[in-house]
Amino acid sequence: MKKLATLLLAAIIGLGFGSDAAIPTAAAAESVTTILPINLAKDGTVTASGEYGEHQSRLKAFDQFVFSKWLTFSTPAWLQYEFASAKVVNAYSITSAEDAPDRDPKSWVVKGSNDGITWTPLDTRTNQSFAKRHHTNTYSFANSTPYKYIKFDQFVNQYENYGLLQLAEIKLFGDESETYKTIKPTVTASGDNAPTDVKANLVDGNSMTKWLTYNNTAWLQFDFGEAVTIDGYALTSAKTTNNSPDADPKSWVLQGSNDQINWTVLDTKSDENFRLRHQRKHYLLDNNTTAYRYYKLNNIQNHSGWTIQLSEVEFSRTNDLWHAVNPAIEIQNLAGFAPFEQALPNAEQEILAITRKVNELLYLNPADAPIEVKKILVKIESGGPVASMGGDSELKTLTFNSDHLAGVAANPNQSLRDEIIGILYHEIGHAYQYGNFDVEALTDSLRYSAGYHDRYGVAQGGSWHNYGTANFIRWIDDTKHRGFIRKLNEASLDTYGLTEAQIFAWKESQFQLITGVPVGTLWSQYQQSLVP
């Protein structure tokens, strides 16, 4: 592939916490191409001048996990990466570790070799600094020669005192990249309710707007401007005055076409129920490999009455940006709890689809994520908390309590599938989140955003920090500041040596820093929104 211009390369690989770069979003009927350089430093051999045990070893510098680090007690230090075969490297990034800024690298020399003996200097840096913890600095240089070894030599810390040096992550880049396209399709419909509840609202990324038509049968057509292949789609229910599901779609047929004359049936649904307002239900297309320019939701029928409405329609394209998120998924039903498999009959693919959506809710771009999870192991076993998530970039383990799931399954007023999906949004959020503002509230805001908590079932009262914080965060994102969840996820504080009052003051400050409005004002407005 043609070498990326230095500016574009720096913009893309510099994405992440501490970077000001941003990927533009597509306008209606427009497409945006995003080129993500491939990190070449995976599955190679790492050696170093020193390290601090297994937990802060040389391997941590290349583990795709910003929360780990390499630490050595003596400088100048060196760190070497060996590829399986020679690669062209012409850019790299270094991410600072979580504490002790004096240990950050200040100066170094990057060298290349094909025998590990004779070295060619490729890049020299002096007087470097990192703006904050977990900040990523990106560097590029001219090079067209493949090397089997890349060595960071003469590493010194900020004090140049022969003492400790540490870093969280190094990534190596060359000419290899992946290309993704973001497309917002043009929508046509059998009817809508202009000027408010119009068809364009279906692709505006906002669950608070909606499309509505005064009929009990309808159709929607989506034109991508080019043939695209999808492996799934999602519908989000809309809000009604009395929270009735009558206008929700109950049945429909999904079709694909390249000429708007000949249509192929891709999926048929009947007796679908959206239990909550703004609930996002995703549907897999397991065997679709054909690309179509036009997709049509045909013969949409409601539950009763003379209106049909939806908030959002999303299509999962096989070459969209979020397919860069692709961990292996394994299910271990240790409890032998059969209803889990009945509720999620294609659990691996469903969990992968939710994982991609969680990343979209947390980040503007996959390159922003501080972790690249290789595998998610899902266990269903008896006992313990309702659910939990743990692990590192190599393996994240999500555990469901089968006893809790059995209780849900036995309750005729609850949906086991909805409970499982809601837990997945929350726990997978833990697998990928960055900030430490309020880790539980932030991940539960994802469950609210996806419609697997009842955002209208929250009562008034309390204060922002001890009652309903998750729905409050979701409300700000939906109504006051789009992208608030992402920005709050970026917020991180080194709490070492701080008092509870100082930590609380920092949390309060984040609201005004992001939205420009004091948290007390936002909380008062949110309370008013809860009035029945």
Short mmCIF file of C-alpha atoms in Angstrom, two decimals:
data_model
loop_
_atom_site.label_atom_id
_atom_site.label_comp_id
_atom_site.label_asym_id
_atom_site.label_seq_id
_atom_site.Cartn_x
_atom_site.Cartn_y
_atom_site.Cartn_z
CA MET A 1 0.00 0.00 0.00
CA LYS A 2 1.19 3.50 -0.77
CA LYS A 3 3.01 5.07 2.16
CA LEU A 4 0.84 7.40 4.22
CA ALA A 5 1.74 11.04 4.37
CA THR A 6 3.52 11.88 7.59
CA LEU A 7 0.76 14.20 8.75
CA LEU A 8 -1.98 11.63 8.23
CA LEU A 9 0.08 8.91 9.85
CA ALA A 10 0.78 11.04 12.88
CA ALA A 11 -2.87 12.00 13.16
CA ILE A 12 -4.10 8.43 13.07
CA ILE A 13 -1.55 6.63 15.22
CA GLY A 14 -1.48 9.51 17.65
CA LEU A 15 -5.11 8.99 18.46
CA GLY A 16 -5.64 8.07 22.07
CA PHE A 17 -5.72 9.72 25.42
CA GLY A 18 -3.59 12.82 25.32
CA SER A 19 -3.99 13.23 21.57
CA ASP A 20 -5.98 16.09 20.08
CA ALA A 21 -6.49 14.36 16.74
CA ALA A 22 -10.01 13.34 15.73
CA ILE A 23 -11.60 11.30 12.99
CA PRO A 24 -14.40 13.19 11.20
CA THR A 25 -17.86 11.70 11.22
CA ALA A 26 -19.94 11.20 8.11
CA ALA A 27 -22.73 13.57 7.16
CA ALA A 28 -25.96 12.28 5.57
CA ALA A 29 -25.32 10.44 2.28
CA GLU A 30 -21.58 10.93 2.73
CA SER A 31 -18.75 8.53 3.41
CA VAL A 32 -15.50 9.00 5.30
CA THR A 33 -12.51 6.73 4.80
CA THR A 34 -10.31 6.07 7.82
CA ILE A 35 -6.87 4.52 7.42
CA LEU A 36 -5.54 2.80 10.53
CA PRO A 37 -1.84 1.89 10.42
CA ILE A 38 -1.19 -1.62 11.65
CA ASN A 39 0.86 -2.04 14.80
CA LEU A 40 3.67 -4.35 13.71
CA ALA A 41 4.87 -5.09 17.25
CA LYS A 42 2.79 -8.17 17.94
CA ASP A 43 3.95 -11.70 18.73
CA GLY A 44 7.65 -10.88 18.39
CA THR A 45 10.56 -11.46 20.77
CA VAL A 46 11.44 -8.78 23.31
CA THR A 47 14.73 -8.35 25.15
CA ALA A 48 15.90 -5.56 27.42
CA SER A 49 18.77 -4.32 29.55
CA GLY A 50 16.67 -4.82 32.68
CA GLU A 51 13.18 -5.26 34.09
CA TYR A 52 11.26 -5.55 37.36
CA GLY A 53 9.98 -9.10 37.62
CA GLU A 54 7.21 -10.58 35.51
CA HIS A 55 4.62 -7.95 36.46
CA GLN A 56 6.70 -5.06 35.03
CA SER A 57 8.78 -6.97 32.53
CA ARG A 58 10.02 -6.10 29.05
CA LEU A 59 7.00 -7.91 27.59
CA LYS A 60 4.65 -5.31 29.07
CA ALA A 61 6.03 -2.69 26.67
CA PHE A 62 4.41 -4.53 23.75
CA ASP A 63 1.32 -6.16 25.29
CA GLN A 64 -1.32 -3.77 23.82
CA PHE A 65 -2.36 -2.92 27.39
CA VAL A 66 -1.79 0.63 28.60
CA PHE A 67 -2.43 -0.28 32.24
CA SER A 68 0.72 -2.40 32.44
CA LYS A 69 4.29 -1.12 32.13
CA TRP A 70 7.95 -1.96 31.62
CA LEU A 71 10.22 -0.73 34.40
CA THR A 72 13.98 -0.94 34.70
CA PHE A 73 16.11 0.21 37.62
CA SER A 74 19.17 1.35 35.70
CA THR A 75 19.70 3.81 32.86
CA PRO A 76 20.83 4.31 30.18
CA ALA A 77 18.67 1.35 29.21
CA TRP A 78 17.74 -0.44 26.01
CA LEU A 79 14.71 -2.32 24.73
CA GLN A 80 14.80 -4.52 21.64
CA TYR A 81 12.03 -6.00 19.48
CA GLU A 82 12.66 -8.89 17.09
CA PHE A 83 10.20 -9.57 14.25
CA ALA A 84 9.62 -13.06 12.84
CA SER A 85 10.69 -11.57 9.49
CA ALA A 86 12.14 -8.19 8.57
CA LYS A 87 9.70 -5.26 8.51
CA VAL A 88 9.90 -1.67 7.31
CA VAL A 89 9.42 0.61 10.33
CA ASN A 90 9.11 4.36 9.81
CA ALA A 91 7.01 5.47 12.79
CA TYR A 92 6.39 4.54 16.40
CA SER A 93 4.53 5.66 19.48
CA ILE A 94 5.48 5.63 23.16
CA THR A 95 2.87 5.83 25.93
CA SER A 96 3.82 7.04 29.40
CA ALA A 97 3.07 4.90 32.44
CA GLU A 98 0.53 5.57 35.17
CA ASP A 99 2.75 7.31 37.74
CA ALA A 100 6.14 8.93 38.47
CA PRO A 101 6.66 11.35 35.53
CA ASP A 102 10.37 11.57 36.40
CA ARG A 103 10.73 8.00 35.13
CA ASP A 104 9.40 8.88 31.66
CA PRO A 105 11.86 8.52 28.76
CA LYS A 106 13.56 11.81 27.88
CA SER A 107 16.07 10.80 25.22
CA TRP A 108 16.77 7.72 23.09
CA VAL A 109 18.05 6.43 19.77
CA VAL A 110 16.07 4.03 17.55
CA LYS A 111 18.22 1.59 15.59
CA GLY A 112 17.61 -1.16 13.04
CA SER A 113 19.52 -4.37 12.38
CA ASN A 114 19.20 -7.61 10.47
CA ASP A 115 21.68 -9.64 12.50
CA GLY A 116 21.44 -8.10 15.97
CA ILE A 117 25.10 -7.06 15.74
CA THR A 118 25.41 -4.30 13.17
CA TRP A 119 23.04 -1.42 13.86
CA THR A 120 21.84 1.49 11.72
CA PRO A 121 20.58 4.63 13.55
CA LEU A 122 17.05 5.48 12.37
CA ASP A 123 15.80 8.16 14.74
CA THR A 124 17.23 10.20 17.62
CA ARG A 125 15.12 12.10 20.17
CA THR A 126 16.22 14.38 22.99
CA ASN A 127 14.44 16.44 25.64
CA GLN A 128 11.13 14.67 25.18
CA SER A 129 8.30 14.92 27.70
CA PHE A 130 4.80 13.51 28.16
CA ALA A 131 1.89 15.86 28.88
CA LYS A 132 0.23 13.53 31.36
CA ARG A 133 -0.06 9.93 32.50
CA HIS A 134 -0.91 7.43 29.77
CA HIS A 135 -0.15 10.08 27.17
CA THR A 136 0.92 8.83 23.76
CA ASN A 137 3.67 10.60 21.80
CA THR A 138 4.04 9.70 18.13
CA TYR A 139 7.22 9.94 16.06
CA SER A 140 7.97 9.32 12.38
CA PHE A 141 11.15 9.17 10.33
CA ALA A 142 12.29 8.34 6.80
CA ASN A 143 13.11 4.67 6.24
CA SER A 144 12.44 2.16 3.47
CA THR A 145 14.74 -0.66 4.61
CA PRO A 146 13.25 -3.74 6.28
CA TYR A 147 14.85 -4.71 9.58
CA LYS A 148 14.44 -7.82 11.67
CA TYR A 149 15.43 -6.02 14.88
CA ILE A 150 14.35 -2.62 16.18
CA LYS A 151 16.19 -1.34 19.22
CA PHE A 152 15.45 1.61 21.49
CA ASP A 153 18.90 2.42 22.80
CA GLN A 154 20.35 4.92 25.28
CA PHE A 155 17.01 5.40 27.05
CA VAL A 156 17.39 7.93 29.90
CA ASN A 157 14.76 9.25 32.29
CA GLN A 158 13.67 12.85 32.82
CA TYR A 159 16.34 13.48 35.50
CA GLU A 160 19.12 11.75 33.56
CA ASN A 161 20.23 10.39 36.92
CA TYR A 162 20.98 6.77 35.95
CA GLY A 163 17.87 5.79 37.88
CA LEU A 164 14.49 4.21 37.15
CA LEU A 165 12.86 4.37 33.72
CA GLN A 166 9.41 3.18 32.73
CA LEU A 167 6.86 3.28 29.94
CA ALA A 168 3.46 1.72 29.34
CA GLU A 169 3.50 0.84 25.67
CA ILE A 170 5.45 1.03 22.41
CA LYS A 171 3.87 0.51 19.00
CA LEU A 172 5.79 0.18 15.74
CA PHE A 173 4.36 1.22 12.37
CA GLY A 174 5.36 0.97 8.74
CA ASP A 175 3.53 1.03 5.41
CA GLU A 176 0.94 -1.60 6.37
CA SER A 177 -2.55 -0.32 7.14
CA GLU A 178 -6.23 -1.21 7.20
CA THR A 179 -8.90 0.92 5.53
CA TYR A 180 -12.40 1.40 6.93
CA LYS A 181 -15.29 3.42 5.62
CA THR A 182 -17.99 5.19 7.61
CA ILE A 183 -21.21 5.65 5.62
CA LYS A 184 -24.42 7.32 6.70
CA PRO A 185 -27.07 6.11 4.23
CA THR A 186 -29.80 8.20 2.65
CA VAL A 187 -33.23 7.18 3.95
CA THR A 188 -36.53 7.04 2.12
CA ALA A 189 -39.79 5.95 3.72
CA SER A 190 -43.42 5.20 3.08
CA GLY A 191 -44.20 8.24 5.21
CA ASP A 192 -43.08 10.32 8.18
CA ASN A 193 -44.28 13.03 10.52
CA ALA A 194 -42.59 16.21 9.29
CA PRO A 195 -41.08 18.41 10.51
CA THR A 196 -40.17 16.66 13.76
CA ASP A 197 -40.36 12.88 13.47
CA VAL A 198 -38.67 12.50 10.09
CA LYS A 199 -36.89 9.62 8.41
CA ALA A 200 -33.44 11.28 8.67
CA ASN A 201 -33.65 10.85 12.46
CA LEU A 202 -33.16 7.12 11.98
CA VAL A 203 -29.47 7.61 11.17
CA ASP A 204 -28.61 10.64 13.33
CA GLY A 205 -27.02 8.61 16.13
CA ASN A 206 -29.42 10.03 18.72
CA SER A 207 -31.89 7.77 20.49
CA MET A 208 -33.87 10.80 21.69
CA THR A 209 -35.12 11.62 18.19
CA LYS A 210 -37.39 9.37 16.17
CA TRP A 211 -39.15 8.55 12.92
CA LEU A 212 -42.93 8.18 13.05
CA THR A 213 -45.55 7.45 10.45
CA TYR A 214 -49.33 7.42 10.86
CA ASN A 215 -49.98 3.96 9.55
CA ASN A 216 -49.89 0.43 10.89
CA THR A 217 -47.80 -0.85 7.97
CA ALA A 218 -44.73 0.88 6.58
CA TRP A 219 -41.38 0.49 4.81
CA LEU A 220 -37.95 2.10 5.12
CA GLN A 221 -35.21 2.05 2.50
CA PHE A 222 -31.51 2.83 3.03
CA ASP A 223 -29.20 3.80 0.15
CA PHE A 224 -25.47 3.45 0.94
CA GLY A 225 -24.39 4.89 -2.42
CA GLU A 226 -22.36 1.73 -3.10
CA ALA A 227 -22.73 -1.98 -2.53
CA VAL A 228 -21.89 -2.96 1.06
CA THR A 229 -22.01 -6.28 2.90
CA ILE A 230 -23.65 -6.44 6.30
CA ASP A 231 -23.46 -9.12 8.98
CA GLY A 232 -26.20 -7.66 11.16
CA TYR A 233 -28.43 -4.71 11.96
CA ALA A 234 -30.03 -3.07 14.98
CA LEU A 235 -33.32 -1.30 15.70
CA THR A 236 -33.87 1.06 18.64
CA SER A 237 -37.33 1.70 20.00
CA ALA A 238 -38.61 5.24 20.44
CA LYS A 239 -40.29 7.21 23.21
CA THR A 240 -44.04 7.67 23.41
CA THR A 241 -46.02 9.93 25.70
CA ASN A 242 -47.31 7.03 27.79
CA ASN A 243 -44.31 4.71 27.21
CA SER A 244 -46.58 2.31 25.33
CA PRO A 245 -44.98 -0.27 23.01
CA ASP A 246 -47.99 -0.27 20.67
CA ALA A 247 -46.18 1.69 17.93
CA ASP A 248 -43.04 -0.44 18.09
CA PRO A 249 -42.32 -2.67 15.10
CA LYS A 250 -43.62 -6.16 15.73
CA SER A 251 -42.71 -7.78 12.43
CA TRP A 252 -40.77 -6.93 9.28
CA VAL A 253 -38.75 -8.29 6.39
CA LEU A 254 -35.20 -7.13 5.64
CA GLN A 255 -34.32 -7.14 1.95
CA GLY A 256 -31.28 -6.24 -0.14
CA SER A 257 -31.07 -5.01 -3.73
CA ASN A 258 -28.67 -3.46 -6.22
CA ASP A 259 -31.28 -2.09 -8.61
CA GLN A 260 -34.37 -1.39 -6.43
CA ILE A 261 -36.29 -3.86 -8.62
CA ASN A 262 -35.02 -7.27 -7.62
CA TRP A 263 -35.00 -7.76 -3.86
CA THR A 264 -33.45 -10.61 -1.85
CA VAL A 265 -34.90 -11.52 1.54
CA LEU A 266 -32.15 -11.45 4.18
CA ASP A 267 -34.14 -11.71 7.40
CA THR A 268 -37.71 -12.06 8.60
CA LYS A 269 -38.92 -11.22 12.09
CA SER A 270 -42.27 -11.64 13.80
CA ASP A 271 -43.62 -11.15 17.33
CA GLU A 272 -40.71 -8.92 18.34
CA ASN A 273 -41.07 -6.98 21.59
CA PHE A 274 -39.16 -3.95 22.85
CA ARG A 275 -39.65 -4.07 26.61
CA LEU A 276 -38.19 -0.62 27.26
CA ARG A 277 -38.06 2.72 25.51
CA HIS A 278 -34.83 3.39 23.57
CA GLN A 279 -33.99 -0.31 23.68
CA ARG A 280 -31.46 -1.33 21.06
CA LYS A 281 -32.04 -4.83 19.69
CA HIS A 282 -29.43 -6.27 17.35
CA TYR A 283 -29.99 -9.04 14.82
CA LEU A 284 -27.31 -11.21 13.22
CA LEU A 285 -27.12 -12.24 9.59
CA ASP A 286 -24.98 -15.34 9.88
CA ASN A 287 -24.64 -16.33 6.25
CA ASN A 288 -24.89 -13.11 4.25
CA THR A 289 -21.89 -12.60 1.97
CA THR A 290 -23.53 -10.55 -0.80
CA ALA A 291 -23.05 -6.81 -1.03
CA TYR A 292 -26.09 -4.63 -1.72
CA ARG A 293 -26.42 -0.91 -2.27
CA TYR A 294 -29.99 -0.75 -0.99
CA TYR A 295 -31.42 -2.30 2.15
CA LYS A 296 -35.12 -2.22 2.89
CA LEU A 297 -37.15 -2.90 6.01
CA ASN A 298 -40.37 -3.93 4.30
CA ASN A 299 -43.84 -4.73 5.57
CA ILE A 300 -43.12 -3.23 8.98
CA GLN A 301 -46.15 -3.83 11.20
CA ASN A 302 -46.84 -2.48 14.67
CA HIS A 303 -48.43 -4.08 17.72
CA SER A 304 -51.66 -2.07 17.59
CA GLY A 305 -53.06 1.32 16.68
CA TRP A 306 -52.24 3.53 13.70
CA THR A 307 -48.65 4.64 14.18
CA ILE A 308 -45.23 3.04 13.75
CA GLN A 309 -42.09 4.56 15.17
CA LEU A 310 -38.39 3.89 15.60
CA SER A 311 -35.52 5.85 17.05
CA GLU A 312 -32.51 4.40 15.22
CA VAL A 313 -31.67 1.88 12.51
CA GLU A 314 -28.04 0.71 12.33
CA PHE A 315 -26.30 -1.64 9.91
CA SER A 316 -23.18 -3.61 10.81
CA ARG A 317 -21.04 -3.46 7.68
CA THR A 318 -18.24 -6.01 7.45
CA ASN A 319 -15.72 -3.28 6.58
CA ASP A 320 -16.89 -0.63 9.03
CA LEU A 321 -14.55 0.98 11.53
CA TRP A 322 -15.66 -1.11 14.49
CA HIS A 323 -14.84 -4.42 12.85
CA ALA A 324 -11.26 -3.56 13.81
CA VAL A 325 -12.40 -4.73 17.27
CA ASN A 326 -12.27 -8.50 16.94
CA PRO A 327 -11.46 -10.48 20.09
CA ALA A 328 -11.95 -14.23 20.14
CA ILE A 329 -15.01 -15.22 22.18
CA GLU A 330 -15.28 -18.49 24.11
CA ILE A 331 -18.25 -19.70 26.17
CA GLN A 332 -17.88 -22.10 29.10
CA ASN A 333 -21.25 -23.05 30.58
CA LEU A 334 -19.82 -24.67 33.69
CA ALA A 335 -23.20 -24.63 35.44
CA GLY A 336 -24.90 -26.42 32.56
CA PHE A 337 -27.48 -23.64 32.53
CA ALA A 338 -29.33 -24.41 29.29
CA PRO A 339 -31.51 -21.25 29.30
CA PHE A 340 -28.38 -19.17 28.63
CA GLU A 341 -27.84 -20.91 25.31
CA GLN A 342 -31.55 -20.63 24.51
CA ALA A 343 -31.53 -16.90 25.22
CA LEU A 344 -28.32 -16.36 23.19
CA PRO A 345 -28.33 -19.18 20.61
CA ASN A 346 -25.38 -17.67 18.73
CA ALA A 347 -23.65 -16.34 21.81
CA GLU A 348 -20.13 -15.87 20.40
CA GLN A 349 -21.29 -13.63 17.55
CA GLU A 350 -23.82 -11.79 19.70
CA ILE A 351 -21.20 -10.99 22.33
CA LEU A 352 -18.81 -9.83 19.60
CA ALA A 353 -21.51 -7.50 18.21
CA ILE A 354 -22.09 -6.02 21.68
CA THR A 355 -18.33 -5.66 22.20
CA ARG A 356 -18.09 -3.56 19.06
CA LYS A 357 -20.99 -1.36 20.14
CA VAL A 358 -19.48 -0.87 23.60
CA ASN A 359 -16.26 0.33 21.98
CA GLU A 360 -18.25 2.72 19.80
CA LEU A 361 -19.95 4.16 22.88
CA LEU A 362 -16.63 4.60 24.71
CA TYR A 363 -14.36 5.78 21.90
CA LEU A 364 -14.43 7.88 18.75
CA ASN A 365 -12.12 5.43 17.04
CA PRO A 366 -10.70 1.96 17.84
CA ALA A 367 -7.23 3.53 17.93
CA ASP A 368 -8.33 5.54 20.98
CA ALA A 369 -8.83 2.44 23.11
CA PRO A 370 -6.01 1.83 25.61
CA ILE A 371 -6.33 -1.92 25.29
CA GLU A 372 -6.59 -4.45 22.50
CA VAL A 373 -8.29 -7.48 23.99
CA LYS A 374 -7.28 -10.72 22.31
CA LYS A 375 -9.85 -12.99 23.91
CA ILE A 376 -12.98 -12.77 26.07
CA LEU A 377 -13.84 -15.93 28.02
CA VAL A 378 -17.45 -16.04 29.23
CA LYS A 379 -18.17 -18.40 32.13
CA ILE A 380 -21.58 -19.33 33.51
CA GLU A 381 -21.23 -20.79 36.98
CA SER A 382 -23.11 -21.00 40.25
CA GLY A 383 -22.46 -18.54 43.06
CA GLY A 384 -20.63 -15.24 43.37
CA PRO A 385 -21.77 -11.78 42.34
CA VAL A 386 -24.33 -11.24 39.58
CA ALA A 387 -21.44 -10.85 37.13
CA SER A 388 -17.80 -9.84 37.12
CA MET A 389 -15.02 -8.99 34.68
CA GLY A 390 -11.28 -9.40 35.14
CA GLY A 391 -8.04 -10.04 33.29
CA ASP A 392 -5.64 -8.28 30.95
CA SER A 393 -5.23 -7.76 27.21
CA GLU A 394 -4.41 -11.43 26.62
CA LEU A 395 -7.57 -12.68 28.30
CA LYS A 396 -10.61 -11.04 29.83
CA THR A 397 -12.88 -13.33 31.83
CA LEU A 398 -16.55 -12.44 32.26
CA THR A 399 -18.40 -14.57 34.81
CA PHE A 400 -22.19 -14.84 35.04
CA ASN A 401 -23.90 -16.14 38.19
CA SER A 402 -26.26 -18.86 36.95
CA ASP A 403 -28.30 -18.60 40.14
CA HIS A 404 -29.14 -14.98 39.35
CA LEU A 405 -29.97 -15.87 35.75
CA ALA A 406 -32.22 -18.69 36.92
CA GLY A 407 -34.14 -16.25 39.10
CA VAL A 408 -34.66 -13.95 36.12
CA ALA A 409 -35.73 -16.83 33.90
CA ALA A 410 -38.34 -17.89 36.47
CA ASN A 411 -39.89 -14.41 36.59
CA PRO A 412 -42.60 -13.99 33.92
CA ASN A 413 -42.21 -10.23 34.09
CA GLN A 414 -38.54 -10.32 33.08
CA SER A 415 -36.64 -11.31 29.94
CA LEU A 416 -33.58 -13.49 30.43
CA ARG A 417 -32.18 -12.43 27.07
CA ASP A 418 -32.53 -8.73 27.96
CA GLU A 419 -30.88 -9.29 31.34
CA ILE A 420 -27.94 -11.12 29.77
CA ILE A 421 -27.50 -8.42 27.12
CA GLY A 422 -27.75 -5.67 29.73
CA ILE A 423 -25.07 -7.33 31.85
CA LEU A 424 -22.89 -7.71 28.75
CA TYR A 425 -23.02 -3.98 28.03
CA HIS A 426 -21.97 -3.25 31.62
CA GLU A 427 -19.25 -5.88 32.03
CA ILE A 428 -17.70 -5.52 28.57
CA GLY A 429 -17.59 -1.81 29.37
CA HIS A 430 -15.26 -2.75 32.23
CA ALA A 431 -13.06 -4.69 29.82
CA TYR A 432 -12.43 -1.64 27.64
CA GLN A 433 -12.95 1.47 29.80
CA TYR A 434 -10.07 3.79 30.60
CA GLY A 435 -11.01 6.53 33.08
CA ASN A 436 -11.41 6.24 36.83
CA PHE A 437 -14.10 8.90 37.32
CA ASP A 438 -16.60 6.32 38.55
CA VAL A 439 -16.01 2.99 36.89
CA GLU A 440 -19.38 1.47 37.85
CA ALA A 441 -21.49 4.49 36.94
CA LEU A 442 -19.73 4.88 33.61
CA THR A 443 -20.24 1.28 32.52
CA ASP A 444 -23.84 1.27 33.75
CA SER A 445 -24.45 4.40 31.65
CA LEU A 446 -23.72 2.16 28.65
CA ARG A 447 -26.52 -0.17 29.74
CA TYR A 448 -28.85 2.82 30.02
CA SER A 449 -27.73 4.11 26.61
CA ALA A 450 -28.48 0.76 24.98
CA GLY A 451 -31.89 0.61 26.63
CA TYR A 452 -31.33 -2.29 29.02
CA HIS A 453 -32.14 -0.23 32.10
CA ASP A 454 -35.36 1.77 32.29
CA ARG A 455 -34.20 5.37 32.06
CA TYR A 456 -37.75 6.53 32.84
CA GLY A 457 -38.05 4.37 35.93
CA VAL A 458 -35.61 6.49 37.94
CA ALA A 459 -37.24 8.51 40.70
CA GLN A 460 -36.36 12.07 41.63
CA GLY A 461 -34.17 12.86 44.60
CA GLY A 462 -30.70 12.31 45.96
CA SER A 463 -27.51 13.87 44.67
CA TRP A 464 -25.50 13.32 41.51
CA HIS A 465 -22.77 11.32 43.21
CA ASN A 466 -24.82 8.87 45.27
CA TYR A 467 -28.10 8.32 43.44
CA GLY A 468 -28.65 7.58 39.79
CA THR A 469 -25.23 8.73 38.58
CA ALA A 470 -25.28 6.32 35.61
CA ASN A 471 -28.57 7.59 34.18
CA PHE A 472 -27.45 11.17 34.88
CA ILE A 473 -24.34 10.58 32.77
CA ARG A 474 -26.49 9.07 30.01
CA TRP A 475 -28.91 12.03 30.16
CA ILE A 476 -26.07 14.56 29.75
CA ASP A 477 -24.77 12.63 26.73
CA ASP A 478 -28.23 12.45 25.14
CA THR A 479 -29.50 15.95 25.85
CA LYS A 480 -26.69 18.34 26.80
CA HIS A 481 -23.36 17.29 25.35
CA ARG A 482 -23.05 14.60 22.70
CA GLY A 483 -19.95 12.54 23.37
CA PHE A 484 -20.02 13.21 27.12
CA ILE A 485 -19.60 9.51 27.95
CA ARG A 486 -16.51 9.32 25.75
CA LYS A 487 -15.00 12.44 27.28
CA LEU A 488 -15.74 11.26 30.81
CA ASN A 489 -14.11 7.94 29.95
CA GLU A 490 -10.94 9.88 29.12
CA ALA A 491 -10.86 11.48 32.59
CA SER A 492 -8.26 9.89 34.84
CA LEU A 493 -6.71 11.02 38.10
CA ASP A 494 -3.69 9.70 39.97
CA THR A 495 -5.27 9.54 43.43
CA TYR A 496 -2.07 8.72 45.31
CA GLY A 497 -1.75 11.03 48.31
CA LEU A 498 -5.05 12.82 47.64
CA THR A 499 -7.80 13.26 50.20
CA GLU A 500 -11.40 12.19 49.59
CA ALA A 501 -12.32 15.88 49.35
CA GLN A 502 -9.72 16.48 46.65
CA ILE A 503 -10.89 13.49 44.64
CA PHE A 504 -14.52 14.60 44.94
CA ALA A 505 -13.61 18.14 43.82
CA TRP A 506 -11.86 16.68 40.78
CA LYS A 507 -14.95 14.63 39.90
CA GLU A 508 -17.21 17.68 40.19
CA SER A 509 -14.88 19.70 37.99
CA GLN A 510 -15.14 17.21 35.12
CA PHE A 511 -18.76 18.13 34.41
CA GLN A 512 -18.04 21.81 33.88
CA LEU A 513 -14.75 21.09 32.12
CA ILE A 514 -16.52 18.95 29.51
CA THR A 515 -19.92 20.66 29.20
CA GLY A 516 -19.21 24.22 30.38
CA VAL A 517 -22.05 23.90 32.90
CA PRO A 518 -21.64 23.32 36.67
CA VAL A 519 -22.69 19.90 37.89
CA GLY A 520 -25.27 21.42 40.27
CA THR A 521 -27.05 23.12 37.38
CA LEU A 522 -26.98 19.95 35.30
CA TRP A 523 -28.33 17.91 38.20
CA SER A 524 -31.24 20.33 38.72
CA GLN A 525 -32.13 20.16 35.04
CA TYR A 526 -31.90 16.37 35.11
CA GLN A 527 -34.22 16.25 38.13
CA GLN A 528 -36.78 18.29 36.22
CA SER A 529 -36.59 15.81 33.35
CA LEU A 530 -37.67 13.05 35.76
CA VAL A 531 -40.99 14.72 36.54
CA PRO A 532 -43.73 12.28 35.44
#
